[in-house]
PDB file of C-alpha atoms in Angstrom:
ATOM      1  CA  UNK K   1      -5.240  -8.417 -14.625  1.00 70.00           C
ATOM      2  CA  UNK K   2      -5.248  -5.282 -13.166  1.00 68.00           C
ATOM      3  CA  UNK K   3      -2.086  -3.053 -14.688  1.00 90.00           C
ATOM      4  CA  UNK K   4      -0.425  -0.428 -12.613  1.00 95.00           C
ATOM      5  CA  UNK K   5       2.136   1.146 -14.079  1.00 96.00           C
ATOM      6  CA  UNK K   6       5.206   4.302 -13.158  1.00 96.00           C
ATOM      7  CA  UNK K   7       7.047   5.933 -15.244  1.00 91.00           C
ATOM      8  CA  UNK K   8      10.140   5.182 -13.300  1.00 92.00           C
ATOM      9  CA  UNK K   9      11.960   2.709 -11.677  1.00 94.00           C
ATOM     10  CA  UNK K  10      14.469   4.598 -10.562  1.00 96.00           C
ATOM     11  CA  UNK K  11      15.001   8.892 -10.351  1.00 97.00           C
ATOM     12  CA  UNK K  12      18.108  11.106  -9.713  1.00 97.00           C
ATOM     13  CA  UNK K  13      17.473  14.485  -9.223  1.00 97.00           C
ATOM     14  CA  UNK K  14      19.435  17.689  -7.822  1.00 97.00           C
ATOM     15  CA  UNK K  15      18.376  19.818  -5.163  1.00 98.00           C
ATOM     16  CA  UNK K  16      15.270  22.827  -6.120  1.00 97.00           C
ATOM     17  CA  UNK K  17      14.351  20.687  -9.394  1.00 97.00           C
ATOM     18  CA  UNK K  18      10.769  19.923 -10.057  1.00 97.00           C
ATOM     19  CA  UNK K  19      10.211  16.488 -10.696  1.00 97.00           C
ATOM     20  CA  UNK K  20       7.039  14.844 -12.190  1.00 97.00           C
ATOM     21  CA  UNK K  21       6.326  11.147 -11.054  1.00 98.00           C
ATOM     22  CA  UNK K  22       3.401   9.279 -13.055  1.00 97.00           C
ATOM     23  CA  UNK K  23       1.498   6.853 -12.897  1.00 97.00           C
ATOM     24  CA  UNK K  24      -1.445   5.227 -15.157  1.00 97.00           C
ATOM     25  CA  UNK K  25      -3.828   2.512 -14.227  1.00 96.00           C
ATOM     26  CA  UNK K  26      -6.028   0.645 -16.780  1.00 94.00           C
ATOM     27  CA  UNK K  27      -9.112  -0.764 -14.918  1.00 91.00           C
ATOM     28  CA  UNK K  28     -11.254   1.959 -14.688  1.00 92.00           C
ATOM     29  CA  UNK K  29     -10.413   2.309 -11.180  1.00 92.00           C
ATOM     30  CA  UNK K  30     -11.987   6.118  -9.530  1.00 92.00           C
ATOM     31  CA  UNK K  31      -9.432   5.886  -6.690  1.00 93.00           C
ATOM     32  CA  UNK K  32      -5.604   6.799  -7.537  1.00 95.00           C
ATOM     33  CA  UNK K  33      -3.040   6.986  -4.183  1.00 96.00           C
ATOM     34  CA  UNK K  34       0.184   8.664  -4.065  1.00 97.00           C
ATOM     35  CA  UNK K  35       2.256   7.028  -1.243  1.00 97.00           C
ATOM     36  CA  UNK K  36       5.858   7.056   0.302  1.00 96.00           C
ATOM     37  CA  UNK K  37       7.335   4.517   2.029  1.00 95.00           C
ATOM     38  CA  UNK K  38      10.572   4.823   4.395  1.00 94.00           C
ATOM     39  CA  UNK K  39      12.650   2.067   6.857  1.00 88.00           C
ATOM     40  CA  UNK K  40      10.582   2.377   9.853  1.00 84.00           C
ATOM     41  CA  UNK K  41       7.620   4.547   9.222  1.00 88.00           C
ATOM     42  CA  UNK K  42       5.154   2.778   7.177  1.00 87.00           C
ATOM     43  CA  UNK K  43       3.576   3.669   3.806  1.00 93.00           C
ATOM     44  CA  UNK K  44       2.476   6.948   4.621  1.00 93.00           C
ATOM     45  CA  UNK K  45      -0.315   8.718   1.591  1.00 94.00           C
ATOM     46  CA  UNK K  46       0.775  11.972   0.302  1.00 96.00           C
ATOM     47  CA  UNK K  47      -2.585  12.792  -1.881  1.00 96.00           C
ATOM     48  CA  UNK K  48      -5.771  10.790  -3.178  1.00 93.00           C
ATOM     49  CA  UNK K  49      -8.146  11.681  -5.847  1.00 95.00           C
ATOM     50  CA  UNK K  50     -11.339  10.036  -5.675  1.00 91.00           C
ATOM     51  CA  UNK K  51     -12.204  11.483  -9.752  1.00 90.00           C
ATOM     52  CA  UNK K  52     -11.105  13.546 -12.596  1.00 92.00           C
ATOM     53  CA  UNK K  53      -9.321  16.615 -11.233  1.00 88.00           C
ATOM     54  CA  UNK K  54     -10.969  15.887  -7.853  1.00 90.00           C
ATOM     55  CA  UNK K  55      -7.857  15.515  -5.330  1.00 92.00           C
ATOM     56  CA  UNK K  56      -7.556  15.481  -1.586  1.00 92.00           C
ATOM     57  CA  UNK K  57      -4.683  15.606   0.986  1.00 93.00           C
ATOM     58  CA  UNK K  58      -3.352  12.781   2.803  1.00 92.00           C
ATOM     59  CA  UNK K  59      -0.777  12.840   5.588  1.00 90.00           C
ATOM     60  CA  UNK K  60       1.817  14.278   4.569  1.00 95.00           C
ATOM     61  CA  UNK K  61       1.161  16.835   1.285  1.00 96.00           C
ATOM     62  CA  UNK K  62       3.774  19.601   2.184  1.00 96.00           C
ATOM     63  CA  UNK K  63       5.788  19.745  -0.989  1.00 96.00           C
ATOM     64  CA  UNK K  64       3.828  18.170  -2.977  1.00 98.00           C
ATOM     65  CA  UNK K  65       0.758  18.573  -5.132  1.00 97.00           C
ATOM     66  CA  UNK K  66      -0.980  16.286  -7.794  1.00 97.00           C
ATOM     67  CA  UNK K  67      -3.016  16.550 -10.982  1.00 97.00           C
ATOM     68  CA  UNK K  68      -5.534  14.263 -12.635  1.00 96.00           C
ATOM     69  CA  UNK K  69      -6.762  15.463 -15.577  1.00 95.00           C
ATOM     70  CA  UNK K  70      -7.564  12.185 -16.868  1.00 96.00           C
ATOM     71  CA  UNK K  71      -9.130   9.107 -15.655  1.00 96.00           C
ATOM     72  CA  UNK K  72      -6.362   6.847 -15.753  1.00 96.00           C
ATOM     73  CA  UNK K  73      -3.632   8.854 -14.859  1.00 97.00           C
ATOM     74  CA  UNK K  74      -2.406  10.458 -11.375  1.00 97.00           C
ATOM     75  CA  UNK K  75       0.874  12.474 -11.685  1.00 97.00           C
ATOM     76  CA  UNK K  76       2.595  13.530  -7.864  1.00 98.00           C
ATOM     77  CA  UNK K  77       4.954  16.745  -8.170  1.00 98.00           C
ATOM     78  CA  UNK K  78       7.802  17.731  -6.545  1.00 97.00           C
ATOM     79  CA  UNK K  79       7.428  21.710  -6.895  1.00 94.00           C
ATOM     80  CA  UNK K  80      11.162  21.713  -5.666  1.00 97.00           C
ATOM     81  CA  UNK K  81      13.040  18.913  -4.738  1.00 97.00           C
ATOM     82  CA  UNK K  82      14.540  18.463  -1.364  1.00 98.00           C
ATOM     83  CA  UNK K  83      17.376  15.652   0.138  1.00 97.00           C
ATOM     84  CA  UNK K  84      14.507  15.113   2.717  1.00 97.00           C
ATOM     85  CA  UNK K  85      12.048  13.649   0.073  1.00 98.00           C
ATOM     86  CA  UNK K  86      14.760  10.883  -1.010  1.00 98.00           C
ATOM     87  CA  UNK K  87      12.209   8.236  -0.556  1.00 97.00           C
ATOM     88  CA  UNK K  88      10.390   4.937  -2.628  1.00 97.00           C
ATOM     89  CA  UNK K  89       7.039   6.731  -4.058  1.00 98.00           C
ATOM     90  CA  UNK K  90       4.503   4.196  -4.789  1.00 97.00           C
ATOM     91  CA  UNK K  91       0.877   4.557  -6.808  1.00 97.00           C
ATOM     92  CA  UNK K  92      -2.350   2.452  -6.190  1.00 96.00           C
ATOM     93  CA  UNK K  93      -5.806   2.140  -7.588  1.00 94.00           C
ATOM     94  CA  UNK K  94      -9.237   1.078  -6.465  1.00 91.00           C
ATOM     95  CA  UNK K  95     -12.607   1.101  -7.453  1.00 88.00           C
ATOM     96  CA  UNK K  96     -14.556   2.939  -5.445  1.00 83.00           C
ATOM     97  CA  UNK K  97     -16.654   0.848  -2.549  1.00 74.00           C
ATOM     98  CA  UNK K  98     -17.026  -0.144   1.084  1.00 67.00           C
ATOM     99  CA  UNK K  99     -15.758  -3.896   1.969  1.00 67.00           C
ATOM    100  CA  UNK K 100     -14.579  -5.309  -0.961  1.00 72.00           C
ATOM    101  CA  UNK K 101     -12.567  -3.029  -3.362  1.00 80.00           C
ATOM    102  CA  UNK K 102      -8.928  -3.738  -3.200  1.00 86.00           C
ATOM    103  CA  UNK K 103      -5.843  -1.498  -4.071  1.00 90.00           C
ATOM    104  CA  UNK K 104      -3.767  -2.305  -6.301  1.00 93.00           C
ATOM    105  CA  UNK K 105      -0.300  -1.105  -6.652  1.00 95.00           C
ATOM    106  CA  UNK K 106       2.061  -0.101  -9.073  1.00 96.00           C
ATOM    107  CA  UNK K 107       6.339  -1.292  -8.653  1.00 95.00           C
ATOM    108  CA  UNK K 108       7.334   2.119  -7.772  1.00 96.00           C
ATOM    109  CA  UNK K 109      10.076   4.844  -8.355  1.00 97.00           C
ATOM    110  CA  UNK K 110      13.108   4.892  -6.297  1.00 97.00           C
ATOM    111  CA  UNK K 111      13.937   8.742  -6.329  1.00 98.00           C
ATOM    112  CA  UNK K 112      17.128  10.282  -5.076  1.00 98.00           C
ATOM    113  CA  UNK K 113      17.492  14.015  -4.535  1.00 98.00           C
ATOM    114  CA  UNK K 114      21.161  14.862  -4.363  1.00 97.00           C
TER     115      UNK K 114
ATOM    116  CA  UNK C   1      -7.029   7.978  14.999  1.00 83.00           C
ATOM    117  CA  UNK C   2      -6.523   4.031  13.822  1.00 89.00           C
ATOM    118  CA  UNK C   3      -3.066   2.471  14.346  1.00 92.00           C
ATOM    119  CA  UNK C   4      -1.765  -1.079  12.803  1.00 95.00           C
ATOM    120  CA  UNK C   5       0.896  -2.794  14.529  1.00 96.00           C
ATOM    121  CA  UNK C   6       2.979  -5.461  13.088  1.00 96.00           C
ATOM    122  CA  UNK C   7       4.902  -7.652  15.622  1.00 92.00           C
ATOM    123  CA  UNK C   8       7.529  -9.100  15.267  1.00 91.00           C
ATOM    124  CA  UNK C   9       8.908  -6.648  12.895  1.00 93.00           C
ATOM    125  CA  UNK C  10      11.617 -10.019  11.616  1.00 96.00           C
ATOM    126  CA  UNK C  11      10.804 -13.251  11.153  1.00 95.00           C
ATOM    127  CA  UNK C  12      13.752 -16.038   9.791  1.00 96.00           C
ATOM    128  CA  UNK C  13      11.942 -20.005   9.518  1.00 96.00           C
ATOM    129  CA  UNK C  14      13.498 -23.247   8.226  1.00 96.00           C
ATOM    130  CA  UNK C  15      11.796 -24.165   4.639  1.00 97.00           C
ATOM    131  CA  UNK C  16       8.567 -26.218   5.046  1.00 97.00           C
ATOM    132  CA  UNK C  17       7.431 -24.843   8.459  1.00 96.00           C
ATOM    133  CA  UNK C  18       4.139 -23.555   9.063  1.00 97.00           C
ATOM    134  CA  UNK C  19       4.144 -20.068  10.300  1.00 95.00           C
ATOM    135  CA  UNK C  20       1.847 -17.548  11.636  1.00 96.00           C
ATOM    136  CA  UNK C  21       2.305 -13.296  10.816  1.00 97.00           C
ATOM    137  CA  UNK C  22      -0.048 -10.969  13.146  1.00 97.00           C
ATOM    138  CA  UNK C  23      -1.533  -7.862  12.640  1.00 98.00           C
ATOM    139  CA  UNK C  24      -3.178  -5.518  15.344  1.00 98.00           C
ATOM    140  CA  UNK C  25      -5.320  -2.704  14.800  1.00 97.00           C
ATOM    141  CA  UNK C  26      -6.895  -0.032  17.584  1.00 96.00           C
ATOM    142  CA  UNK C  27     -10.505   0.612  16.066  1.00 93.00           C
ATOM    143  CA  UNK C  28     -12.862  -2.281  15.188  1.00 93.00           C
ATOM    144  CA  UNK C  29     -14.881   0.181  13.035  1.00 91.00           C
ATOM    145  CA  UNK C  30     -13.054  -0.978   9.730  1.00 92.00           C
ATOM    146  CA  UNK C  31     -14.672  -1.675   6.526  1.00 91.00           C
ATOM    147  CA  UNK C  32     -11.877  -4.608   5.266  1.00 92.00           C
ATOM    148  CA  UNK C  33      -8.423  -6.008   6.414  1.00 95.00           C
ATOM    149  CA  UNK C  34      -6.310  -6.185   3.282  1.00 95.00           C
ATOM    150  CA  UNK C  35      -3.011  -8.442   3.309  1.00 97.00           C
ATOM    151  CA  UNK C  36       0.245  -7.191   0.972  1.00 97.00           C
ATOM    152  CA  UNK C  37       3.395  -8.914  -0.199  1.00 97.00           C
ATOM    153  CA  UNK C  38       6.513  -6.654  -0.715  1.00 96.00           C
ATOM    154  CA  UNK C  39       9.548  -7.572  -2.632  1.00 95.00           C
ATOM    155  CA  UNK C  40      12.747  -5.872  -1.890  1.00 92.00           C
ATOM    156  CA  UNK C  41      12.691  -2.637  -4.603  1.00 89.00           C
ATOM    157  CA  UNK C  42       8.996  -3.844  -5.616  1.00 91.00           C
ATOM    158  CA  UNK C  43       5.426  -2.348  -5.484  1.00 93.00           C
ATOM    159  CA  UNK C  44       3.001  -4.274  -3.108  1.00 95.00           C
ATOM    160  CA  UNK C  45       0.993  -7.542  -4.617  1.00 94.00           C
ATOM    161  CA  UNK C  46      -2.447  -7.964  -2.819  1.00 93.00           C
ATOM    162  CA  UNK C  47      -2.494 -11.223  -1.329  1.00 96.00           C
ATOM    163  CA  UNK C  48      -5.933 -11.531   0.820  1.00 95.00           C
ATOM    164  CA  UNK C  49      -8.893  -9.194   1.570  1.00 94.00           C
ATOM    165  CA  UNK C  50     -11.382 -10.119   4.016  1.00 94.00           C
ATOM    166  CA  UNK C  51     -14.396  -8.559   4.293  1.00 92.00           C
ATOM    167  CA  UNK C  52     -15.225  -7.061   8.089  1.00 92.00           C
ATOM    168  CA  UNK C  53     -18.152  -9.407   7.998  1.00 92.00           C
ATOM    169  CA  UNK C  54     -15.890 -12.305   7.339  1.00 93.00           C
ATOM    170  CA  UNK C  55     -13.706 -14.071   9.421  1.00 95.00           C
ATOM    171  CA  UNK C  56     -11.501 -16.119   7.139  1.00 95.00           C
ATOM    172  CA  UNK C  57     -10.013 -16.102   3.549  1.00 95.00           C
ATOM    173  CA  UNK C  58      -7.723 -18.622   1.771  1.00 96.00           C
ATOM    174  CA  UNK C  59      -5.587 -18.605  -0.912  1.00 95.00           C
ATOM    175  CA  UNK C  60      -3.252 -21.767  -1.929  1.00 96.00           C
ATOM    176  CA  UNK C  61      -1.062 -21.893   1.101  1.00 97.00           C
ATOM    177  CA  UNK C  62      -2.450 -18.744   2.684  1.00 97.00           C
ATOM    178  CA  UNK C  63      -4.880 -18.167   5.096  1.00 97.00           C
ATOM    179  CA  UNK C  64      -5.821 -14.668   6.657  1.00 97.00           C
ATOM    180  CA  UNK C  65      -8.192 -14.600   9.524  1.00 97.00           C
ATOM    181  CA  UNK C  66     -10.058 -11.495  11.134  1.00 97.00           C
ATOM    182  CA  UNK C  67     -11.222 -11.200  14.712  1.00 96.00           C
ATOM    183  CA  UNK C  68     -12.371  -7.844  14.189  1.00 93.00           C
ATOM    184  CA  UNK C  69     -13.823  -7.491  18.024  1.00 92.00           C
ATOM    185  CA  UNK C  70     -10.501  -7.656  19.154  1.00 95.00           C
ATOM    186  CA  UNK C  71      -8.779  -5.843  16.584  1.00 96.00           C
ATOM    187  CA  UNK C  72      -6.448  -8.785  15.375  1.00 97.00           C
ATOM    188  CA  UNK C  73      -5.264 -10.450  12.371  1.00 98.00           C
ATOM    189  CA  UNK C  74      -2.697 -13.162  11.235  1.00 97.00           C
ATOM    190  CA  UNK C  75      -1.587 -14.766   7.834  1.00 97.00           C
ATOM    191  CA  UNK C  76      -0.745 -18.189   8.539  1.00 97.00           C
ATOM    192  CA  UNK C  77       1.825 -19.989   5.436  1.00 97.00           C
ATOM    193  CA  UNK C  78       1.806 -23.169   5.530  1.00 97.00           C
ATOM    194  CA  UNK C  79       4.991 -25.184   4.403  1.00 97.00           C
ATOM    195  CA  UNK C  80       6.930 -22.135   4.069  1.00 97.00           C
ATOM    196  CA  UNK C  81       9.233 -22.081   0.831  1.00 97.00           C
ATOM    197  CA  UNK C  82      11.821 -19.437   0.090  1.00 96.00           C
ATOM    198  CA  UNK C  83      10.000 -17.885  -2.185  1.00 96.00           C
ATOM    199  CA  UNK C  84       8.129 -16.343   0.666  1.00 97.00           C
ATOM    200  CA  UNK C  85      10.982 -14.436   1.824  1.00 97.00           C
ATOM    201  CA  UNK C  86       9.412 -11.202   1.771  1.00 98.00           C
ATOM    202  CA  UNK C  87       8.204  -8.316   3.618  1.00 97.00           C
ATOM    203  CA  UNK C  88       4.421  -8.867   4.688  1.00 98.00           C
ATOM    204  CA  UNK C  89       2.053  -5.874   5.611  1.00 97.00           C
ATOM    205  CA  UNK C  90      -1.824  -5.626   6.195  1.00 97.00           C
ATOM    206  CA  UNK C  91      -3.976  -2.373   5.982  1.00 95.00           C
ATOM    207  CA  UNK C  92      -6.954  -2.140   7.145  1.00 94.00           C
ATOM    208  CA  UNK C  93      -9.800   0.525   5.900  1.00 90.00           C
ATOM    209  CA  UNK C  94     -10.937   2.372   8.621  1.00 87.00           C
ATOM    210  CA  UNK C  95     -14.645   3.222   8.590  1.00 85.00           C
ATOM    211  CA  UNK C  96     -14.494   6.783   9.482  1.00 73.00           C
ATOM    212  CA  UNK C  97     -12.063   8.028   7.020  1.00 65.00           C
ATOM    213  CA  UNK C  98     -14.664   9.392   5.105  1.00 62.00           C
ATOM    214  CA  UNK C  99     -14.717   7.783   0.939  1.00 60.00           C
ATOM    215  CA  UNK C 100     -11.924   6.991  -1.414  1.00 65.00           C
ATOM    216  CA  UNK C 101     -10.791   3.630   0.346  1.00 75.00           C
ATOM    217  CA  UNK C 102      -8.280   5.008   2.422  1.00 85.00           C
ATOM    218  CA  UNK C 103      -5.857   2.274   4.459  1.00 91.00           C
ATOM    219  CA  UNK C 104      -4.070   2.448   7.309  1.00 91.00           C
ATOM    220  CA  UNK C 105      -0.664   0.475   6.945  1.00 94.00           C
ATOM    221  CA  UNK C 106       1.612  -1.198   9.266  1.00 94.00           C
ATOM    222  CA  UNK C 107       4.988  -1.429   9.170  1.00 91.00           C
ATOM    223  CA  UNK C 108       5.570  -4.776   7.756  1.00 95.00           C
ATOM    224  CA  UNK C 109       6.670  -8.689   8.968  1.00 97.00           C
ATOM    225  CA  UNK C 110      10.059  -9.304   7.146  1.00 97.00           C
ATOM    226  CA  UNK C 111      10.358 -13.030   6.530  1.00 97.00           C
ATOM    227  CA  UNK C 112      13.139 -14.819   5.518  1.00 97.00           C
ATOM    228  CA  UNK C 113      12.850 -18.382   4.873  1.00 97.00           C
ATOM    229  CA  UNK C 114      16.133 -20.725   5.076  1.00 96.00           C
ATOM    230  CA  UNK C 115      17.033 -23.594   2.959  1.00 90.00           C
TER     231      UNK C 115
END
């Protein structure tokens, strides 16, 4: 089974803090997705990286960046912390491919910036 | 630029019907349709893919179906339990999004099924 895993469930953080969210996958996968998902707009993907320290923006990257230096792990930063990016954060994985690679998708980190 | 449209946005069924979920997309030019199941608080669990060449998968009680000339999709449940109460999303994977399998989300069927 494929094993997607955060390093939170759940985040409280104040205002101008930088905040590290991780996330480690253990198939292999090149693909590793940073999304955030709020009522009524969607998942919506923050940054992708498509290989080892190979990264590219998605949507909506102001405020955040990413680092993979490894293979199985994708880490999304919060350079400073803002009440606006209160939100669920959620990490996939996929092998690279056209029609039938799947993503797969970790439980996610509630974060709350107070 | 693709967009995925989930209607209706609620859904509440008696236990044991049969029930149908849609999914609309504006661009045909997709490589798959991908179905998700979302618990309240949880991650998403894949639940179908189908291939843009295909134009059904089934799994247990699920079926997904593709009609990718006219840009639809449904997940039909069949004798709903409620242990499908759940939110319900499909993504599709636009072809001109370049590599990386990018998706395209909607915004989710929530389903509530009633004793």
């Amino acid at each position: 089974d494929v094993k997607v895993t955060q390093s939170s469930r759940y985040l409280v953080k104040r205002t101008g803090e930088k905040v590290f969210l991780e996330c480690v996958q253990d198939m292999d996968h090149e693909n590793m997705f940073w999304y955030r998902q709020d009522p009524g707009l969607g998942l919506r993907l923050i940054y992708f990286s498509y290989d080892v320290k190979m990264k590219e923006k998605g949507d909506i990257p102001e405020g955040y960046s990413v680092s993979r230096e490894k293979k199985e792990r994708f880490s999304l930063i919060l350079e400073s912390a803002s009440t606006n990016q209160t939100s669920m954060y959620l990490c996939a994985s996929s092998f690279e491919g056209l029609a039938t690679t799947e993503q797969y998708f970790g439980p996610g980190t509630r974060l709350t910036v107070t | 630029k693709q967009e995925v449209t989930q209607i209706p946005a609620a859904l509440s069924v008696p236990e044991g019907e049969n029930l149908v979920l849609n999914c609309s997309f504006t661009d045909s030019a997709i490589y798959n349709l991908q179905w998700f199941r979302q618990d309240p608080g949880k991650g998403l669990t894949s639940l179908l893919l189908i291939q843009s060449s295909q134009r059904e998968q089934t799994s247990g009680r699920l079926n997904a179906s593709l009609d990718k000339s006219s840009g639809r999709s449904t997940l039909y449940i069949a004798a709903s339990q409620p242990g499908d109460s759940a939110t319900y999303l499909c993504a599709v994977r636009p072809v001109f999004t370049g590599g990386g399998n990018k998706l395209t989300f909607g915004t989710g069927t929530q389903l509530k099924v009633e004793l």
